[in-house]
Coordinates of C-alpha atoms and ligand atoms in Angstrom, one line a residue:
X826 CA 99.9 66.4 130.0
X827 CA 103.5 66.5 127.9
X828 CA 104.2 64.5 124.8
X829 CA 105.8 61.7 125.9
X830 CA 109.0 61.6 123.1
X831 CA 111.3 64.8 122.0
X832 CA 110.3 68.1 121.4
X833 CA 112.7 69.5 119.3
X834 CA 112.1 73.2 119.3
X835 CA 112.6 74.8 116.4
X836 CA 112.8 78.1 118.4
X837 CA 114.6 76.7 121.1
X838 CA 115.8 80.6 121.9
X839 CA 112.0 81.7 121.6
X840 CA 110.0 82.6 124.9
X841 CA 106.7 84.0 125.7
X842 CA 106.5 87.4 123.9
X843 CA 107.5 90.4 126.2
X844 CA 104.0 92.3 125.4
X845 CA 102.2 89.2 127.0
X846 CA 104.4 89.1 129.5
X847 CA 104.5 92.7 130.5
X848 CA 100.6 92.5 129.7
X849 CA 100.3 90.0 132.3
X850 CA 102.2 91.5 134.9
X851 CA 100.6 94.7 134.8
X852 CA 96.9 92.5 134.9
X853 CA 98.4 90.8 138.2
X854 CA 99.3 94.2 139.8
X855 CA 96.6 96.4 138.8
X856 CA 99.0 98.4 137.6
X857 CA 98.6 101.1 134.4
X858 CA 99.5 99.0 131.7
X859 CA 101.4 101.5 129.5
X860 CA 103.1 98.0 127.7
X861 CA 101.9 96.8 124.8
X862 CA 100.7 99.2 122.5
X863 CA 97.1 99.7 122.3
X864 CA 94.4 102.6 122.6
X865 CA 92.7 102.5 125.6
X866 CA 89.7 104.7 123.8
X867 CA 87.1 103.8 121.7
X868 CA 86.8 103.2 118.0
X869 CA 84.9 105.1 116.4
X870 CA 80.8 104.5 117.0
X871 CA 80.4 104.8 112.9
X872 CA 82.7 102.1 112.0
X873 CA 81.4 100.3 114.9
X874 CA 77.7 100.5 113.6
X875 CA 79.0 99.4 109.8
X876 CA 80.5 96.4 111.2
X877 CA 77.8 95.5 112.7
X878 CA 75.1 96.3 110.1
X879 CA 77.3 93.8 108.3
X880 CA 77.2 91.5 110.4
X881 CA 73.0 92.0 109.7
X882 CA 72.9 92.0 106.3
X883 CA 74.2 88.2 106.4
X884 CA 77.7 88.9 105.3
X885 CA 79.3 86.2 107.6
X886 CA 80.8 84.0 105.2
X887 CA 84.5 83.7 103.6
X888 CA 85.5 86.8 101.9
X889 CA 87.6 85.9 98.8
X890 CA 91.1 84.5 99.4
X891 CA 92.9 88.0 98.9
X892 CA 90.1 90.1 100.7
X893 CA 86.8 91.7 99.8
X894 CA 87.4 93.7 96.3
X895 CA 86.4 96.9 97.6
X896 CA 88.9 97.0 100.2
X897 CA 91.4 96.3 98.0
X898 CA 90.6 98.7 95.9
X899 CA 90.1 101.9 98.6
X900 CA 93.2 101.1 99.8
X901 CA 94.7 101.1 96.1
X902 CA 93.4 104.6 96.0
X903 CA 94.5 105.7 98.8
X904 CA 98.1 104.5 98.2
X905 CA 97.6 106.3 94.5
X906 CA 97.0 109.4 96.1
X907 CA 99.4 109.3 99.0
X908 CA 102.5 108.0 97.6
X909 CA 101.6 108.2 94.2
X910 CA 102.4 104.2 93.6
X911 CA 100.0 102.4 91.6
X912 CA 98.9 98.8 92.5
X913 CA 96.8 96.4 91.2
X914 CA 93.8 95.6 93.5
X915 CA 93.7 92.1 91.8
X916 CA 97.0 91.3 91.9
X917 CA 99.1 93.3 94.5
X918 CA 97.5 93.3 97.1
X919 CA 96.1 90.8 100.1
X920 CA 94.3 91.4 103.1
X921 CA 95.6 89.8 106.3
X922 CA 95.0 88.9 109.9
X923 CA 97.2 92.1 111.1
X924 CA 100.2 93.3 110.6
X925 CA 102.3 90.1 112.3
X926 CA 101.2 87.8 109.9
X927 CA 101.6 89.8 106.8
X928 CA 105.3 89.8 107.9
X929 CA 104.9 86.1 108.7
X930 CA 103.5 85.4 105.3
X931 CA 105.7 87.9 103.8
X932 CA 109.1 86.1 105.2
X933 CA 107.8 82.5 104.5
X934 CA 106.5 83.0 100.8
X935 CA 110.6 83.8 100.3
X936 CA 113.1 82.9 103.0
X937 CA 114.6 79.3 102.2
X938 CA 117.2 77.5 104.4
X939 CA 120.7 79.3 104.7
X940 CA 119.1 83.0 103.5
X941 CA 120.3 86.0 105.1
X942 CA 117.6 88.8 106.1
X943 CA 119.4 91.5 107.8
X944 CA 117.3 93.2 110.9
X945 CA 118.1 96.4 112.9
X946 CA 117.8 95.9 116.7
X947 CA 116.2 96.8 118.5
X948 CA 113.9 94.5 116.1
X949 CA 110.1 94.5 116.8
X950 CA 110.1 91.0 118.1
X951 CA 108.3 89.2 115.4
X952 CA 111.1 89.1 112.7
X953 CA 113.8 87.0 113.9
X954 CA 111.7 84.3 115.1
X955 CA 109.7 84.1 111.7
X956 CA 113.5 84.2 109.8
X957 CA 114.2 81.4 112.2
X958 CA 111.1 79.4 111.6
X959 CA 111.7 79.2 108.0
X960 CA 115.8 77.8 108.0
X961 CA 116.3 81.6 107.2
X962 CA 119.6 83.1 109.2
X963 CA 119.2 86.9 111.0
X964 CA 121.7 89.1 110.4
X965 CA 121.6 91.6 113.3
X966 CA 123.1 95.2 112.8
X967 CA 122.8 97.9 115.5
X968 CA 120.4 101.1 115.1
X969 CA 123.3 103.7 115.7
X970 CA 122.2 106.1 119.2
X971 CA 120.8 108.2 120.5
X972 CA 118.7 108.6 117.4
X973 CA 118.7 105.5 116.5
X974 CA 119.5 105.4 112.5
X975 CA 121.2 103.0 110.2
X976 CA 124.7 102.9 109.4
X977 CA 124.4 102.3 106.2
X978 CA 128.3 101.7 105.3
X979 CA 127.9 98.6 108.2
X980 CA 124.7 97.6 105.8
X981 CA 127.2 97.6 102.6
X982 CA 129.6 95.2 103.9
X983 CA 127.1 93.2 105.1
X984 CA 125.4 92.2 102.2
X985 CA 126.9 89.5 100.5
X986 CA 125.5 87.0 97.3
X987 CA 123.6 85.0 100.4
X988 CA 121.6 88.6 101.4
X989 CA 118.2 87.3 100.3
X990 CA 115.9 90.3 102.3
X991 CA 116.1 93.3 104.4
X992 CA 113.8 94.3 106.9
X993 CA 113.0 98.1 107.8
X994 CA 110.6 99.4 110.3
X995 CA 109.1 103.4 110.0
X996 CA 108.2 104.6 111.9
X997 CA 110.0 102.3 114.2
X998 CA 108.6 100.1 117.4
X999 CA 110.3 100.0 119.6
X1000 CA 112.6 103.5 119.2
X1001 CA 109.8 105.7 117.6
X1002 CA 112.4 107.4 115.1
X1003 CA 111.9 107.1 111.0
X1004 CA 113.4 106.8 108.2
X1005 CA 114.7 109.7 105.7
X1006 CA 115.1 110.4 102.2
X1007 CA 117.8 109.9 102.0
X1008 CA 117.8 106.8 104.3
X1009 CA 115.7 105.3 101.3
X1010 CA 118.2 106.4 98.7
X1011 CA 120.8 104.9 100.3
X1012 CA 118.5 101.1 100.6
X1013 CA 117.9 101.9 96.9
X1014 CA 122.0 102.0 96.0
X1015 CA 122.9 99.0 98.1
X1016 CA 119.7 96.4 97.0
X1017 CA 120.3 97.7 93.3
X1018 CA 121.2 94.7 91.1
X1019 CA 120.9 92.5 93.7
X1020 CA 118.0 90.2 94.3
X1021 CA 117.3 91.2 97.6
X1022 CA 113.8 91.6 98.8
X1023 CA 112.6 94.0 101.3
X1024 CA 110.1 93.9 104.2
X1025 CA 108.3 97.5 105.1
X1026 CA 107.1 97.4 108.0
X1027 CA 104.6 100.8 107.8
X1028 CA 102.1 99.9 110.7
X1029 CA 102.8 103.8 111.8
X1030 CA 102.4 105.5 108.7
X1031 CA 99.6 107.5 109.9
X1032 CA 101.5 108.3 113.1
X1033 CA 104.4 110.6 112.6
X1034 CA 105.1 114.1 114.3
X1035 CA 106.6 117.9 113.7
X1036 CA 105.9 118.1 110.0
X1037 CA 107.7 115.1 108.8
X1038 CA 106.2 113.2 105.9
X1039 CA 106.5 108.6 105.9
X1040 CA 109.0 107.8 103.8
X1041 CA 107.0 105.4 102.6
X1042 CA 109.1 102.8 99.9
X1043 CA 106.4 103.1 97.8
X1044 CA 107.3 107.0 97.3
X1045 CA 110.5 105.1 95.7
X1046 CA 109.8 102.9 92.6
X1047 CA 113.3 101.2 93.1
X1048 CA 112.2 99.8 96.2
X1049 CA 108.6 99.6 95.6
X1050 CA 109.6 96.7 92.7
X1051 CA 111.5 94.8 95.4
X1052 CA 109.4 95.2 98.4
X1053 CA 106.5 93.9 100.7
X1054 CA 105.1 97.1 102.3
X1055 CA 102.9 96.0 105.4
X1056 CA 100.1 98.4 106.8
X1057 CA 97.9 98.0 109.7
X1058 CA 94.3 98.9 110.6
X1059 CA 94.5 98.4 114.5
X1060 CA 96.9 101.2 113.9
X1061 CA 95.0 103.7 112.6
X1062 CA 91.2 102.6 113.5
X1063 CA 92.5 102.3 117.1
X1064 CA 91.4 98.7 117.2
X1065 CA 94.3 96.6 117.7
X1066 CA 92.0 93.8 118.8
X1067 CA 90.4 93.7 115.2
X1068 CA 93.7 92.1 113.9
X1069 CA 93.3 93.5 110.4
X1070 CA 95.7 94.5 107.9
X1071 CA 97.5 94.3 104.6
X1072 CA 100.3 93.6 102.4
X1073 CA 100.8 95.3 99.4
X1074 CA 103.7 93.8 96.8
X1075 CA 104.5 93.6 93.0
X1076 CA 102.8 90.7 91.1
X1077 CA 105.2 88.3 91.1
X1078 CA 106.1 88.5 94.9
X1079 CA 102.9 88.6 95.8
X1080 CA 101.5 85.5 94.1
X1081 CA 104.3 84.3 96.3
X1082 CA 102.7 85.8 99.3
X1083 CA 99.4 84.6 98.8
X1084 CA 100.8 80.8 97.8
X1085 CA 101.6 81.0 101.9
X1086 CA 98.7 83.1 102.7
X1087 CA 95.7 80.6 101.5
X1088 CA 96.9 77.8 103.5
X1089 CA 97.5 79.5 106.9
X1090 CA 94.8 81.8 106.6
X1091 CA 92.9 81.9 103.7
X1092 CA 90.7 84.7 104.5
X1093 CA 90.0 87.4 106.7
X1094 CA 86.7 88.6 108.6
X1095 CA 84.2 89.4 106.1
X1096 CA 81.8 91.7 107.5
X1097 CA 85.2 93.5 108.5
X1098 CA 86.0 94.2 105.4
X1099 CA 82.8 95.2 104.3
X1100 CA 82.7 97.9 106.7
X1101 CA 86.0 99.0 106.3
X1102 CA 85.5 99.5 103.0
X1103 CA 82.5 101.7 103.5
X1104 CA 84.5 103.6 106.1
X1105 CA 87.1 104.4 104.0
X1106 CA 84.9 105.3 101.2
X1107 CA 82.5 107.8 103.1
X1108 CA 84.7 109.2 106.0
X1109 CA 87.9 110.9 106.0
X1110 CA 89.5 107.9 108.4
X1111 CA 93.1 109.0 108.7
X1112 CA 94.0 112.2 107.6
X1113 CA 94.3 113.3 111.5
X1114 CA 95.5 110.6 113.2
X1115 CA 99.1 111.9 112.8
X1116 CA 97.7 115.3 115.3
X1117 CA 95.6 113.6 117.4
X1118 CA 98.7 111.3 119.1
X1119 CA 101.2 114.4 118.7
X1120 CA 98.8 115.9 120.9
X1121 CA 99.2 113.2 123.4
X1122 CA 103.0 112.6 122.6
X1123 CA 103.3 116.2 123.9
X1124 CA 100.6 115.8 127.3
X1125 CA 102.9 112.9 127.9
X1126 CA 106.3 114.4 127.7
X1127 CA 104.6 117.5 129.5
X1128 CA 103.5 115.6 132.6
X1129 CA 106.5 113.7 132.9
X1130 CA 109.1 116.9 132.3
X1131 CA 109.6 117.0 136.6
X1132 CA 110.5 113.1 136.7
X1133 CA 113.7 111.7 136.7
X1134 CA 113.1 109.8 133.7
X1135 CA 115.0 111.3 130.6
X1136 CA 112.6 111.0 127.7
X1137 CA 114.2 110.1 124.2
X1138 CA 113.4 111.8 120.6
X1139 CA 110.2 110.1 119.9
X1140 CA 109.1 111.1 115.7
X1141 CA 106.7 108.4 115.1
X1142 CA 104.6 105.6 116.7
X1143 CA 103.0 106.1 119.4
X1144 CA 105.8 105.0 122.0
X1145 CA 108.1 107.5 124.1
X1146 CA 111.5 105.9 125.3
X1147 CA 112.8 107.3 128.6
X1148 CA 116.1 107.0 129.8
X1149 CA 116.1 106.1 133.8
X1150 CA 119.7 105.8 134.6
X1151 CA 119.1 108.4 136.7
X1152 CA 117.3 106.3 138.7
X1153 CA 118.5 102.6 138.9
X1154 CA 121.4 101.2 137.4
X1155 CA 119.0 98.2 137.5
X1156 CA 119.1 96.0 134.3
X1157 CA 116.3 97.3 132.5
X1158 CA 114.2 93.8 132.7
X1159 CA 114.4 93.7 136.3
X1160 CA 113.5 97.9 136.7
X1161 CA 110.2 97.7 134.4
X1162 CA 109.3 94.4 136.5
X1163 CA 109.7 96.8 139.6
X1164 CA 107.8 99.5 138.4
X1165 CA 105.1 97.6 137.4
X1166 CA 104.8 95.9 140.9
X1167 CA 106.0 98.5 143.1
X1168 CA 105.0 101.7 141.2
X1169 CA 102.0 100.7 139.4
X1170 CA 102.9 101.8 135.7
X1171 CA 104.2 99.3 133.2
X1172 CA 106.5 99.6 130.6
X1173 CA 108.5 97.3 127.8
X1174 CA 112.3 96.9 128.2
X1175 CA 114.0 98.1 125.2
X1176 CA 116.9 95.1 125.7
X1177 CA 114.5 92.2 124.6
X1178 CA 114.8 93.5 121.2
X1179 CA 117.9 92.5 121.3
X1180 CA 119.8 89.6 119.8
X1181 CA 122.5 89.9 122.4
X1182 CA 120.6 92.1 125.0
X1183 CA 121.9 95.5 125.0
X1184 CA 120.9 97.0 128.4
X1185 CA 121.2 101.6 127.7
X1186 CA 118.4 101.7 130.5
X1187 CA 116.1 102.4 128.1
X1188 CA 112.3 101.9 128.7
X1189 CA 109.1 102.1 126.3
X1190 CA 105.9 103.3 127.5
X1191 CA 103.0 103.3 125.0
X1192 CA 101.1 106.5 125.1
X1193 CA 98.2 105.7 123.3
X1194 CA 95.9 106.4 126.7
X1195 CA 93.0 109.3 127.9
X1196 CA 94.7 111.6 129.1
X1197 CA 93.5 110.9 132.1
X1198 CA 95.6 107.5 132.5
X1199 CA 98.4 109.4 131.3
X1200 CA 98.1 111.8 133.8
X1201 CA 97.7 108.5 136.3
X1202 CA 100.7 107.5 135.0
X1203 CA 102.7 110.4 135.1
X1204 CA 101.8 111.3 138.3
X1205 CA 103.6 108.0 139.5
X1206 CA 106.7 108.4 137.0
X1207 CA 107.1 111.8 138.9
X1208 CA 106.9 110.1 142.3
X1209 CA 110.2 107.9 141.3
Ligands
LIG2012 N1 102.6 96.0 118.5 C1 102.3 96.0 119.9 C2 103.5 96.7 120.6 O1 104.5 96.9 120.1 C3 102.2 94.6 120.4 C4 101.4 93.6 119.6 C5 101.5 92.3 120.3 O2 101.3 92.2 121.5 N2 101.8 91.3 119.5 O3 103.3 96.9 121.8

């Protein structure tokens, strides 16, 4: 069935998102699906049981609009003691459906028609459409390689009196590299005076390597006034599939936030909240997280040291780029579509993030496995 007048897209660029996609493919070839990033362990039994004892105790209906009170306040707590920011449980914060529609919500409650919001690309693929979505226009600038860091003197001249938000991302999906102090001081120099917003993008906080601390923006009370910091629980809990997460923000942006939020979401999963509240409050729930995927960052780089496949500096999230120009000279799209199929292990192509697809034969494999299906995996890598 079609609708039989004009669809006028309003993301007529916009396709099926490469995770699905890649998600998909691997599905259809049996192959390791080392794509989109998710844990293929459990989640913990405890936080299982307290969801489910939830559940029990009959707490199945709406939570309040900006999430269950305790959560808010744990989380206030442990952003206190952690970054030593203070926020308002009432006020400045909101619990959302994950971290893709806090930025969602986050970009809507501000972005008008004809606003800039400068990305870096490769972007994690959920900014430009939502910019888009909302009359907003994307202004593009280039991660600088092999590293992958801002240029911030290309960030000075492009921010201009119609700069209305900037976006960051540590540590970053799709790269894995962070941000530094003096990254932040630099953001602080160029937004200050200016009424530009920013979008934090923290999903990884918990997952950084080799002694390096998040540079959180809430560490920085310049920024911290001007930003939407967005944190995920799939990330840390290892339960992607819980869609769970939160947006923290001064007062006034986030009565903004939650104008948007109570009409596209309302609320999120009570008995959810409930339990992660108890979690937090009775289990030390993230203070290793940071190890435990070092540990695996290190198997994977171990196993895969005989392949061809040149890995990349990889200091956060729990993706490792390698480099396979060694290899192919294939375009990047068409090699992890070949792997998948021919070799059994899928990957994401690094070009989709992209505005103009920049093709450095770059792929992304998510290491967030058993060690056994990394050692699967890497057995094939090494076969290529
Ligand atoms: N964040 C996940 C990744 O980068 C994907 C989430 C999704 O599929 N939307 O792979």
């Amino acid at each position: 069935m079609n609708f039989p007048g004009t669809v006028k897209s309003k993301l007529h660029k916009t396709g099926t998102t490469i995770f699905t996609i890649m998600s998909g493919l691997a599905q259809e070839h049996g192959a390791i699906n080392l794509s989109q990033g998710f844990p293929d362990f459990p989640v913990s039994p405890e936080l299982i049981r307290l969801y489910h004892e939830h559940m029990l105790a009959g707490h199945n209906q709406y939570a309040p609009m900006p999430g269950y009170r305790p959560l808010r306040e744990a989380l206030c707590n442990k952003i206190e003691k952690l970054y030593t920011a203070t926020y308002d449980p009432d006020t400045e914060i909101t619990i959302t459906a994950g971290g893709t529609q806090a930025i969602y919500t986050a970009i809507t409650s501000i972005i008008k028609e004809g606003d800039e919001v400068i990305v870096f690309e490769p972007a994690y693929d959920c900014y430009v459409p939502a910019i888009e979505l909302n009359g907003g226009i994307p202004v593009q600038l280039q991660l600088k390689g092999p590293d992958f860091h801002i240029d911030w003197n290309e960030v000075k001249k492009m921010v201009n009196q119609r700069t209305r938000m900037i976006m960051i991302n540590t540590p970053h999906n799709p790269t894995g590299s962070i941000l530094t102090a003096k990254d932040m001081l630099q953001l602080e120099k160029i937004t200050h005076n200016r009424d530009i917003v920013i979008v934090s993008d923290e999903v990884y906080e918990h997952i950084i390597y080799d002694g390096y601390e998040h540079q959180s923006v809430m560490r920085y009370p310049k920024l911290a006034e001007r930003s939407f910091v967005v944190f995920s629980f799939g990330k840390t809990y290892h339960a992607t599939g819980w869609k769970a997460g939160y947006c923290m923000a001064p007062a006034n942006l986030m009565a903004e936030f939650r104008k948007a939020h109570q009409f596209t979401v309302f609320s999120v999963n009570t008995p959810l909240q409930y339990a992660l509240a108890d979690y937090m409050n009775s289990t030390p729930s993230y203070e290793s997280v940071s190890a435990f995927y070092q540990k695996k960052r290190d198997l994977f780089l171990k196993l895969t040291k005989k392949s061809r496949f040149k890995p990349l500096a990889c200091s956060g999230s729990y993706f490792q780029l390698f480099d396979y120009s060694v290899i192919s000279q294939e375009k990047d799209t068409d090699f992890a579509v070949r792997l998948t199929k021919e070799f059994g292990v899928a990957s994401i192509p690094v070009s989709v993030f992209y505005k103009n697809p920049v093709d450095h034969k770059i792929l992304r494999f998510c290491f967030a496995k058993e060690d056994e299906t990394l050692e699967k995996a890497a057995a094939k890598l090494c076969q290529i």
